[in-house]
Coordinates of C-alpha atoms in Angstrom, one line a residue:
M8 CA 10.0 -4.6 -16.9
T9 CA 11.2 -8.0 -16.6
D10 CA 10.2 -11.0 -18.3
R11 CA 7.7 -13.1 -16.3
L12 CA 6.1 -16.4 -17.2
R13 CA 3.0 -16.3 -14.8
W14 CA 2.1 -12.5 -14.4
P15 CA 0.4 -10.2 -17.0
D16 CA 2.3 -6.8 -17.5
H17 CA -0.2 -4.7 -15.8
P18 CA -1.8 -6.9 -13.1
V19 CA -4.9 -6.0 -10.9
I20 CA -4.0 -6.8 -7.4
Y21 CA -6.2 -7.3 -4.6
E22 CA -4.8 -6.2 -1.1
I23 CA -6.1 -8.4 2.0
Y24 CA -5.7 -7.2 5.5
P25 CA -5.7 -10.6 7.2
R26 CA -6.9 -9.4 10.4
S27 CA -10.0 -8.0 9.0
F28 CA -11.0 -10.3 6.1
A29 CA -12.7 -13.4 7.6
D30 CA -12.9 -15.0 10.9
T31 CA -13.2 -18.8 11.2
H32 CA -11.6 -19.2 14.8
G33 CA -14.2 -17.3 16.5
H34 CA -11.9 -14.8 18.3
G35 CA -12.9 -11.6 16.7
G36 CA -10.1 -11.4 14.1
G37 CA -9.5 -12.6 10.5
D38 CA -7.2 -15.6 9.8
L39 CA -5.9 -17.5 7.0
R40 CA -8.5 -20.1 6.8
G41 CA -10.9 -17.3 6.5
I42 CA -9.1 -15.7 3.5
T43 CA -9.0 -19.4 1.8
E44 CA -12.7 -19.9 2.3
R45 CA -13.5 -16.5 0.8
L46 CA -11.2 -16.6 -2.3
D47 CA -14.1 -17.4 -4.6
H48 CA -15.3 -13.8 -4.0
V49 CA -11.8 -12.4 -4.9
A50 CA -11.5 -14.4 -8.1
A51 CA -15.1 -13.7 -9.3
L52 CA -14.1 -10.0 -9.0
G53 CA -11.8 -10.6 -12.0
V54 CA -8.5 -9.4 -10.4
D55 CA -5.1 -11.2 -11.2
A56 CA -3.5 -11.6 -7.7
I57 CA -3.9 -11.1 -4.0
W58 CA -1.4 -9.2 -1.8
L59 CA -1.5 -10.3 1.9
S60 CA -0.6 -7.9 4.3
P61 CA 1.7 -9.2 7.2
F62 CA 0.6 -12.4 8.9
F63 CA 3.9 -13.2 10.6
V64 CA 4.6 -13.3 14.2
S65 CA 4.3 -10.1 15.7
P66 CA 3.2 -8.1 18.8
F67 CA 1.1 -6.1 16.4
V68 CA 2.1 -2.7 17.7
D69 CA 2.2 -1.4 14.1
G70 CA -0.5 -3.6 12.6
G71 CA 1.8 -6.5 11.9
Y72 CA 4.6 -4.4 10.2
D73 CA 6.7 -4.9 13.3
I74 CA 7.8 -8.5 13.0
V75 CA 9.3 -11.0 15.4
D76 CA 9.6 -13.9 13.0
H77 CA 9.7 -13.4 9.3
C78 CA 9.3 -17.0 8.5
A79 CA 6.6 -18.2 10.7
V80 CA 2.7 -17.5 10.9
D81 CA 1.4 -15.6 14.0
P82 CA -0.8 -18.1 16.0
R83 CA -3.7 -15.6 15.7
F84 CA -3.8 -16.3 11.9
G85 CA -3.2 -20.0 12.0
T86 CA -0.3 -22.1 10.9
L87 CA 2.1 -22.6 8.0
A88 CA -0.2 -25.5 6.9
D89 CA -2.9 -22.9 6.6
F90 CA -0.8 -20.6 4.6
D91 CA 0.0 -23.6 2.2
A92 CA -3.6 -24.4 1.7
L93 CA -4.4 -20.8 1.1
V94 CA -1.6 -20.7 -1.8
A95 CA -3.0 -23.8 -3.2
R96 CA -6.7 -22.6 -3.3
A97 CA -5.5 -19.3 -4.9
H98 CA -3.6 -20.9 -7.7
D99 CA -6.6 -23.5 -8.3
L100 CA -8.5 -20.1 -8.8
G101 CA -6.0 -18.7 -11.1
L102 CA -4.9 -16.2 -8.6
L103 CA -1.3 -15.2 -8.0
V104 CA -0.2 -14.7 -4.5
M105 CA 2.1 -11.7 -3.3
I106 CA 3.1 -11.1 0.2
D107 CA 4.5 -8.5 2.2
Q108 CA 8.4 -8.3 3.0
V109 CA 9.2 -5.8 5.7
F110 CA 13.1 -5.4 5.4
N111 CA 13.7 -1.8 6.7
H112 CA 13.1 -2.9 10.3
T113 CA 12.2 -5.6 12.8
S114 CA 10.3 -5.5 15.8
S115 CA 12.5 -4.7 19.0
D116 CA 11.3 -8.1 20.2
H117 CA 12.9 -10.0 17.4
E118 CA 15.8 -12.3 18.5
W119 CA 18.1 -10.6 16.2
F120 CA 17.6 -7.3 18.0
Q121 CA 17.7 -8.5 21.6
R122 CA 21.1 -10.3 20.8
S123 CA 22.5 -7.3 19.0
L124 CA 21.4 -5.1 22.2
R125 CA 23.7 -7.6 24.3
R126 CA 26.4 -7.2 21.6
E127 CA 26.7 -11.0 20.8
D128 CA 29.1 -12.0 18.2
G129 CA 27.4 -12.1 14.7
Y130 CA 24.6 -9.8 15.8
E131 CA 26.3 -6.8 17.3
D132 CA 26.0 -4.6 14.1
L133 CA 22.9 -6.0 12.6
Y134 CA 21.1 -2.7 13.4
V135 CA 21.9 1.0 13.0
W136 CA 23.7 1.9 16.3
A137 CA 25.5 5.3 16.8
D138 CA 27.1 7.0 19.5
A139 CA 25.6 10.4 21.3
R140 CA 26.9 13.8 20.2
D141 CA 29.3 15.2 23.0
D142 CA 26.1 16.9 24.8
G143 CA 24.5 13.4 24.9
S144 CA 21.8 14.5 22.1
P145 CA 20.9 12.0 19.4
P146 CA 23.4 11.8 16.4
T147 CA 21.1 13.6 14.1
N148 CA 18.3 15.8 13.9
W149 CA 16.2 13.1 12.0
I150 CA 12.4 12.8 12.7
A151 CA 10.6 9.5 12.2
F152 CA 7.7 9.0 10.0
F153 CA 5.4 8.9 13.1
G154 CA 6.6 12.3 14.0
T155 CA 8.8 11.5 17.0
P156 CA 12.8 11.7 17.1
A157 CA 14.3 9.0 15.0
W158 CA 16.7 7.8 17.6
R159 CA 16.1 5.8 20.8
W160 CA 18.5 5.6 23.5
Y161 CA 19.5 2.2 24.8
P162 CA 21.4 2.3 28.2
Q163 CA 22.5 -1.4 27.8
R164 CA 24.7 -0.4 24.9
S165 CA 25.2 3.2 25.8
Q166 CA 24.2 4.0 22.2
Y167 CA 21.2 5.2 20.0
C168 CA 19.5 3.1 17.7
L169 CA 17.8 4.4 14.5
H170 CA 14.1 3.9 13.8
K171 CA 12.3 5.4 10.9
F172 CA 8.8 4.5 12.1
L173 CA 8.1 3.5 15.7
Q174 CA 10.5 3.2 18.5
C175 CA 9.9 -0.5 18.6
Q176 CA 10.9 -1.1 15.0
P177 CA 14.8 -0.6 14.8
C178 CA 16.4 -0.2 11.5
L179 CA 18.3 -2.9 10.1
D180 CA 21.9 -1.9 8.9
H181 CA 21.7 -2.7 5.1
R182 CA 25.3 -2.1 4.7
H183 CA 26.1 -5.2 6.9
P184 CA 26.6 -8.3 4.7
S185 CA 25.0 -10.6 7.4
V186 CA 21.8 -8.6 7.2
H187 CA 21.4 -9.3 3.5
E188 CA 22.3 -13.0 4.0
R189 CA 19.3 -13.3 6.3
L190 CA 16.8 -11.2 4.2
R191 CA 17.7 -13.5 1.2
A192 CA 17.0 -16.5 3.1
I193 CA 13.4 -15.1 4.0
N194 CA 12.8 -14.4 0.4
R195 CA 13.9 -18.0 -0.7
F196 CA 11.7 -19.5 2.3
W197 CA 8.5 -18.1 1.0
L198 CA 9.3 -18.6 -2.7
D199 CA 9.6 -22.3 -1.9
R200 CA 6.2 -22.2 -0.3
G201 CA 4.9 -21.2 -3.7
V202 CA 4.6 -17.3 -3.4
D203 CA 4.5 -15.6 -6.7
G204 CA 5.6 -12.0 -5.7
F205 CA 6.6 -9.8 -3.0
R206 CA 5.5 -6.2 -2.0
Y207 CA 8.3 -4.5 -0.3
D208 CA 7.6 -2.3 2.6
A209 CA 9.1 1.1 3.0
V210 CA 11.6 0.2 0.2
T211 CA 13.1 3.8 0.0
S212 CA 14.3 3.9 3.6
F213 CA 16.7 1.1 3.5
F214 CA 19.8 3.2 3.3
H215 CA 20.8 6.6 5.0
H216 CA 23.6 9.0 5.0
R217 CA 26.9 7.2 6.1
D218 CA 28.2 10.4 7.8
L219 CA 24.8 10.9 9.6
A220 CA 24.4 14.3 8.4
D221 CA 21.4 16.4 9.7
N222 CA 18.1 17.0 7.3
P223 CA 17.7 20.6 6.2
P224 CA 14.2 22.1 6.6
A225 CA 11.7 21.4 3.8
P226 CA 10.9 24.3 1.4
P227 CA 7.4 25.5 1.8
E228 CA 6.5 24.2 -1.7
H229 CA 7.8 20.8 -0.6
R230 CA 5.9 20.3 2.7
K231 CA 2.6 19.6 1.2
R232 CA 4.1 16.8 -0.9
I233 CA 5.7 15.0 2.0
P234 CA 3.4 12.2 3.2
G235 CA 1.7 12.8 6.4
P236 CA -0.7 15.4 8.0
P237 CA 0.7 18.8 8.0
N238 CA 0.9 18.7 11.9
N239 CA 3.4 16.0 11.8
P240 CA 6.8 17.4 12.3
Y241 CA 8.1 14.8 9.7
T242 CA 6.8 17.1 7.0
F243 CA 9.1 20.1 8.2
Q244 CA 12.1 18.3 7.1
D245 CA 13.6 17.7 3.6
H246 CA 14.5 14.0 4.1
V247 CA 17.8 14.1 1.8
H248 CA 20.0 12.3 4.3
D249 CA 17.7 9.8 6.2
V250 CA 16.2 8.4 2.9
L251 CA 18.4 7.7 -0.1
P252 CA 16.3 6.5 -2.7
D253 CA 19.2 6.4 -5.5
E254 CA 21.1 3.8 -3.3
C255 CA 18.0 2.0 -2.4
A256 CA 17.1 1.7 -6.1
G257 CA 20.3 0.3 -7.1
F258 CA 19.9 -2.2 -4.4
T259 CA 16.7 -3.3 -6.0
E260 CA 19.0 -5.3 -8.6
T261 CA 20.3 -7.3 -5.7
L262 CA 16.7 -8.2 -4.5
R263 CA 15.9 -9.2 -8.1
D264 CA 18.8 -11.6 -8.3
W265 CA 17.5 -13.0 -5.1
V266 CA 14.0 -13.7 -6.3
G267 CA 14.6 -14.4 -10.1
P268 CA 13.0 -12.9 -13.1
D269 CA 9.6 -14.5 -12.7
T270 CA 8.7 -13.1 -9.3
Y271 CA 6.6 -9.9 -9.4
M272 CA 8.1 -7.2 -7.3
L273 CA 6.0 -4.2 -6.1
A274 CA 7.7 -1.3 -4.2
E275 CA 6.2 1.2 -1.8
I276 CA 7.6 4.5 -2.9
N277 CA 7.6 7.1 0.0
K278 CA 9.7 9.9 -1.0
G279 CA 7.5 13.2 -1.3
P280 CA 8.2 15.7 -3.9
N281 CA 9.9 13.5 -6.4
S282 CA 8.3 10.3 -5.7
V283 CA 7.2 9.6 -9.4
E284 CA 10.8 10.0 -10.6
V285 CA 12.0 7.8 -7.7
T286 CA 9.5 5.2 -9.2
H287 CA 11.2 5.5 -12.6
D288 CA 14.5 4.4 -11.0
F289 CA 13.1 1.7 -9.1
T290 CA 11.4 -0.1 -12.1
K291 CA 14.3 0.2 -14.6
P292 CA 15.3 -3.1 -16.4
G293 CA 16.5 -5.7 -13.9
R294 CA 14.6 -4.1 -11.0
F295 CA 11.1 -3.9 -9.6
D296 CA 8.1 -4.5 -11.9
A297 CA 6.1 -1.6 -10.5
G298 CA 6.0 0.9 -7.5
Y299 CA 3.1 3.0 -6.1
T300 CA 3.3 6.5 -4.5
F301 CA 1.1 8.4 -2.2
D302 CA 0.5 11.5 -4.5
L303 CA -3.1 10.7 -5.6
A304 CA -4.3 9.2 -2.3
E305 CA -3.0 12.2 -0.3
R306 CA -3.4 15.1 -2.8
G307 CA -6.9 14.2 -4.1
L308 CA -8.5 13.4 -7.5
E309 CA -7.9 16.7 -9.4
S310 CA -7.2 17.2 -13.0
G311 CA -4.0 19.1 -12.4
V312 CA -2.6 16.5 -9.9
L313 CA -3.3 13.8 -12.7
R314 CA -1.8 15.8 -15.4
E315 CA 1.2 16.3 -13.3
I316 CA 1.7 12.8 -12.4
L317 CA 1.3 11.6 -16.1
E318 CA 3.7 14.3 -17.3
R319 CA 6.2 13.1 -14.7
M320 CA 5.7 9.4 -15.7
A321 CA 6.6 10.3 -19.4
D322 CA 4.5 7.1 -20.5
R323 CA 6.8 4.9 -18.8
D324 CA 5.7 1.5 -17.4
G325 CA 5.8 0.6 -13.6
F326 CA 3.4 3.3 -11.9
A327 CA 0.8 1.4 -10.0
W328 CA -2.5 3.1 -9.5
W329 CA -4.7 2.9 -6.4
L330 CA -6.7 5.2 -4.0
S331 CA -7.2 3.0 -0.7
S332 CA -4.9 0.8 1.3
H333 CA -4.3 -0.5 4.8
D334 CA -2.1 2.9 5.2
Q335 CA -4.6 5.3 4.0
P336 CA -8.2 6.2 4.7
R337 CA -10.8 4.8 2.4
H338 CA -11.1 7.0 -0.6
V339 CA -15.0 6.8 -0.9
S340 CA -15.2 8.7 2.3
K341 CA -11.9 10.9 2.1
L342 CA -12.6 12.1 -1.4
G343 CA -16.2 11.3 -1.5
D344 CA -19.2 11.3 0.8
G345 CA -19.1 7.5 1.4
S346 CA -22.0 6.8 -1.0
A347 CA -22.4 3.9 -3.3
R348 CA -22.6 6.6 -6.1
D349 CA -19.1 8.0 -5.3
A350 CA -17.8 4.4 -5.0
R351 CA -18.9 3.7 -8.5
L352 CA -17.7 7.2 -9.7
F353 CA -14.1 6.4 -8.3
A354 CA -14.2 2.8 -9.5
A355 CA -14.9 4.0 -13.2
F356 CA -12.0 6.6 -12.9
L357 CA -9.4 4.1 -11.3
T358 CA -10.0 1.1 -13.6
A359 CA -9.6 3.3 -16.8
M360 CA -6.0 4.1 -15.9
P361 CA -3.1 2.4 -17.6
G362 CA -0.7 0.2 -15.9
P363 CA -1.0 -2.1 -12.7
L364 CA -3.8 -1.3 -10.4
I365 CA -4.2 -2.1 -6.8
L366 CA -7.4 -2.5 -5.0
F367 CA -8.0 -2.8 -1.2
Q368 CA -10.6 -5.3 0.3
G369 CA -14.0 -3.7 0.7
E370 CA -13.4 -1.1 -1.7
E371 CA -15.4 -3.2 -4.3
L372 CA -18.3 -2.9 -1.8
G373 CA -18.1 0.9 -1.3
Q374 CA -17.3 0.1 2.3
P375 CA -16.9 3.6 3.9
Q376 CA -14.2 4.9 6.4
A377 CA -15.2 4.1 10.1
T378 CA -15.1 7.2 12.5
L379 CA -13.8 5.8 15.6
P380 CA -13.5 7.0 19.1
L381 CA -10.2 7.1 20.8
E382 CA -10.7 4.3 23.0
M383 CA -11.4 2.1 20.2
L384 CA -8.1 2.9 18.3
H385 CA -5.4 0.2 18.1
D386 CA -3.0 2.1 15.9
P387 CA -0.3 4.3 17.3
Y388 CA -0.4 6.7 14.3
D389 CA -4.1 7.2 14.8
V390 CA -3.8 7.7 18.6
M391 CA -1.1 10.3 18.2
Y392 CA -3.0 12.5 15.7
W393 CA -6.7 11.8 16.7
P394 CA -9.1 13.1 15.7
E395 CA -7.6 14.4 12.8
P396 CA -7.0 13.4 10.1
L397 CA -8.9 10.3 9.0
G398 CA -6.8 7.3 10.4
R399 CA -5.5 3.9 9.3
D400 CA -7.8 2.0 11.7
G401 CA -10.9 3.5 10.2
A402 CA -9.9 1.7 6.8
R403 CA -8.9 -1.6 8.5
T404 CA -12.5 -2.5 9.6
P405 CA -13.7 -5.8 8.8
M406 CA -15.1 -7.0 5.5
A407 CA -19.0 -7.0 5.2
W408 CA -20.0 -10.3 3.9
D409 CA -23.7 -10.6 4.6
S410 CA -25.7 -7.6 6.0
G411 CA -28.5 -10.0 7.2
K412 CA -26.1 -11.9 9.6
P413 CA -24.7 -10.6 13.0
R414 CA -21.5 -8.8 12.5
C415 CA -22.1 -9.0 8.8
G416 CA -20.8 -12.6 8.8
F417 CA -17.3 -11.6 9.5
S418 CA -17.0 -13.3 12.9
G419 CA -18.9 -15.3 15.5
A420 CA -17.4 -13.1 18.1
K421 CA -17.2 -9.3 18.7
P422 CA -15.0 -8.1 15.9
W423 CA -11.7 -6.3 16.8
L424 CA -13.1 -3.3 15.2
P425 CA -16.6 -2.6 14.2
V426 CA -17.9 -3.6 10.7
Q427 CA -19.1 -0.6 8.5
H428 CA -22.1 -1.4 6.6
P429 CA -21.8 -0.2 2.8
E430 CA -24.9 1.4 1.4
D431 CA -25.5 -1.5 -0.9
G432 CA -25.0 -4.1 1.8
G433 CA -22.5 -6.9 2.0
V434 CA -21.3 -9.3 -0.6
A435 CA -24.3 -11.5 -0.3
Q436 CA -26.7 -8.6 -1.0
Q437 CA -24.5 -7.0 -3.6
T438 CA -24.0 -10.1 -5.6
A439 CA -27.8 -10.4 -5.9
N440 CA -28.2 -6.8 -7.0
P441 CA -27.1 -6.0 -10.6
A442 CA -26.9 -2.2 -9.8
S443 CA -24.7 -2.7 -6.7
V444 CA -21.2 -1.2 -6.4
L445 CA -19.7 -4.8 -6.5
N446 CA -21.4 -5.6 -9.8
F447 CA -20.2 -2.4 -11.2
Y448 CA -16.5 -3.2 -10.2
R449 CA -16.8 -6.6 -11.9
K450 CA -18.1 -5.1 -15.1
A451 CA -15.4 -2.2 -15.2
L452 CA -12.6 -4.8 -14.3
R453 CA -14.1 -7.0 -17.2
L454 CA -14.1 -4.0 -19.8
R455 CA -10.8 -2.9 -18.7
R456 CA -9.4 -6.3 -19.7
E457 CA -11.5 -6.5 -22.8
L458 CA -10.3 -3.0 -23.9
G459 CA -6.7 -3.4 -23.0
L460 CA -6.7 -0.3 -20.8
G461 CA -3.9 -1.5 -18.8
R462 CA -1.6 -1.4 -21.7
G463 CA -2.7 2.2 -22.7
V464 CA -1.4 5.7 -22.3
A465 CA -3.4 8.6 -20.7
E466 CA -3.6 12.0 -21.8
I467 CA -5.2 14.8 -19.5
L468 CA -7.1 17.4 -21.7
D469 CA -8.3 20.9 -20.6
S470 CA -11.6 20.8 -18.8
P471 CA -13.5 23.0 -16.3
P472 CA -12.8 23.1 -12.7
G473 CA -14.0 20.0 -10.7
T474 CA -13.9 17.8 -14.0
I475 CA -11.4 15.4 -15.5
L476 CA -11.2 14.8 -19.3
A477 CA -8.7 12.2 -20.7
R478 CA -7.9 10.3 -23.9
M479 CA -6.9 6.7 -23.1
K480 CA -5.0 5.5 -26.2
G481 CA -3.4 2.1 -27.0
G482 CA -4.3 -1.3 -26.2
G483 CA -6.1 -1.5 -29.5
R484 CA -9.0 0.7 -28.6
D485 CA -9.1 4.4 -27.9
L486 CA -11.1 5.7 -25.0
T487 CA -12.4 9.0 -23.7
L488 CA -12.8 9.4 -19.8
T489 CA -15.0 12.1 -18.4
V490 CA -15.2 12.6 -14.7
N491 CA -17.5 15.1 -13.2
L492 CA -16.7 15.6 -9.6
G493 CA -18.9 18.7 -9.2
H494 CA -22.6 18.7 -8.1
S495 CA -24.2 20.3 -11.2
P496 CA -24.4 18.8 -14.7
W497 CA -21.5 19.2 -17.1
D498 CA -22.2 19.8 -20.9
I499 CA -20.6 16.8 -22.8
P500 CA -17.2 18.0 -23.9
A501 CA -16.4 18.2 -27.7
A502 CA -13.9 15.3 -27.0
A503 CA -16.7 13.0 -26.1
A504 CA -19.4 14.5 -28.5
G505 CA -20.7 11.9 -30.9
L506 CA -19.2 8.9 -29.1
E507 CA -21.2 6.2 -27.3
W508 CA -20.8 5.6 -23.8
V509 CA -19.5 2.2 -22.7
L510 CA -19.6 2.3 -18.9
S511 CA -21.0 5.1 -16.7
S512 CA -21.3 5.3 -13.0
S513 CA -24.5 6.9 -12.8
E514 CA -27.6 6.9 -15.1
C515 CA -26.7 7.0 -18.8
P516 CA -25.5 10.5 -19.7
E517 CA -28.4 12.1 -21.7
G518 CA -29.5 15.5 -23.0
G519 CA -26.0 16.4 -23.9
T520 CA -24.9 16.6 -20.2
I521 CA -23.0 14.4 -17.8
P522 CA -24.7 14.0 -14.4
P523 CA -23.2 15.4 -11.1
R524 CA -20.6 12.9 -9.5
C525 CA -20.5 10.6 -12.4
A526 CA -17.7 9.1 -14.4
A527 CA -18.0 7.7 -17.9
W528 CA -16.2 5.9 -20.7
W529 CA -16.8 6.9 -24.2
R530 CA -16.0 5.3 -27.5

């Protein structure tokens, strides 16, 4: 951990996907002014910071993570003046501002890539170019995260270019000094505009094996830990040569030098079986403040999974907790039934966990995952694997602000994706309802702060299948967490016997049992 003047040690960060937050332009997609106008809602939730997913100039093939200009606002979202106004409003409300930095790749439409394609001086080697094998095949057997070969042939250069995601996202060569000079300037540009932190996309992918060695097959016990659906060939390989987390973790010290000690740095850790251990490396002193992995979101909320993660964490700081994001299906539907009851259940679990916490817009409403027909999909990953598994577009549907208005008050025009109505209604309805999911989140976050749970340490205790029993220590006050994921009552365990509940996601536990689908805090 680093010393920071503005950030708490264990912040609660609220992710905003700009295209789906609020539309003031009337074109069916969200914009920066819409975010600014709705920040009161975020501040009232009780979070410390917002994280803005990409709003930069982009063809939006990969939801904005294919960037053409890292230092300009895409016109669909507004202008740099709109961004400056957003930052000023956030700071007035006591919210810190974090933005995405996508440094693994650019869009193939980026000026840098087009000039590299033409072998122009100063640009020729900014990307990872390699000659074909003698038989004309790609330099390695590497598979990109989307499941296609990781090399694309460019006849203009008679060479292959590496891409670890989509073909239109060529990888920058992080061993080229000019690349780092350019990326450092991007960080500086946004810091000068008042940004308080950065979330670094795909940070474990920056470096690859110098000799372009082939990846071996993934051992069967590793395949289920590699992010992605089991029918994605990416999960068939052990990514030991195309993803070098040790070298990437060392590079984070350079990134820290670029931004200084007061800037919060959050890493997306995408490294399968040893993701938690990689997070340790990324969050050593002088490196990132925190990282998040895909273990819990992809493997499910189970006692055994939690115990394993906590044991691998070894009580160290820097592990950020989350269940939903722009990259994952909404957990209330993936891990639950999409109901307000299950939304409160997961909220009670998540807000009790120690360390940084990430929430995704609409999560605080219990907004469910959308089931979208193929013709409505924008995301190429969803299109490739439709109809299974639950996709990313289904999590990116617009915010429900007011169920009494057309399109839930999101836009004056047809939204780019349909709005999904939470069981308790939109923000307007839930604000007025003391028993709503929104007000439960507000209460849970307030208690988390008052009880110092972010500073605590969690210990998973033995409990029956379908339940979670944990002792939360530290922060000045000990707490017992019970989570009944089953559909039958659970006798109150001895660890909670004689204690009083301070938060319960369902009716107050009575009669010596914990209701089905209920999470509670005991003290």
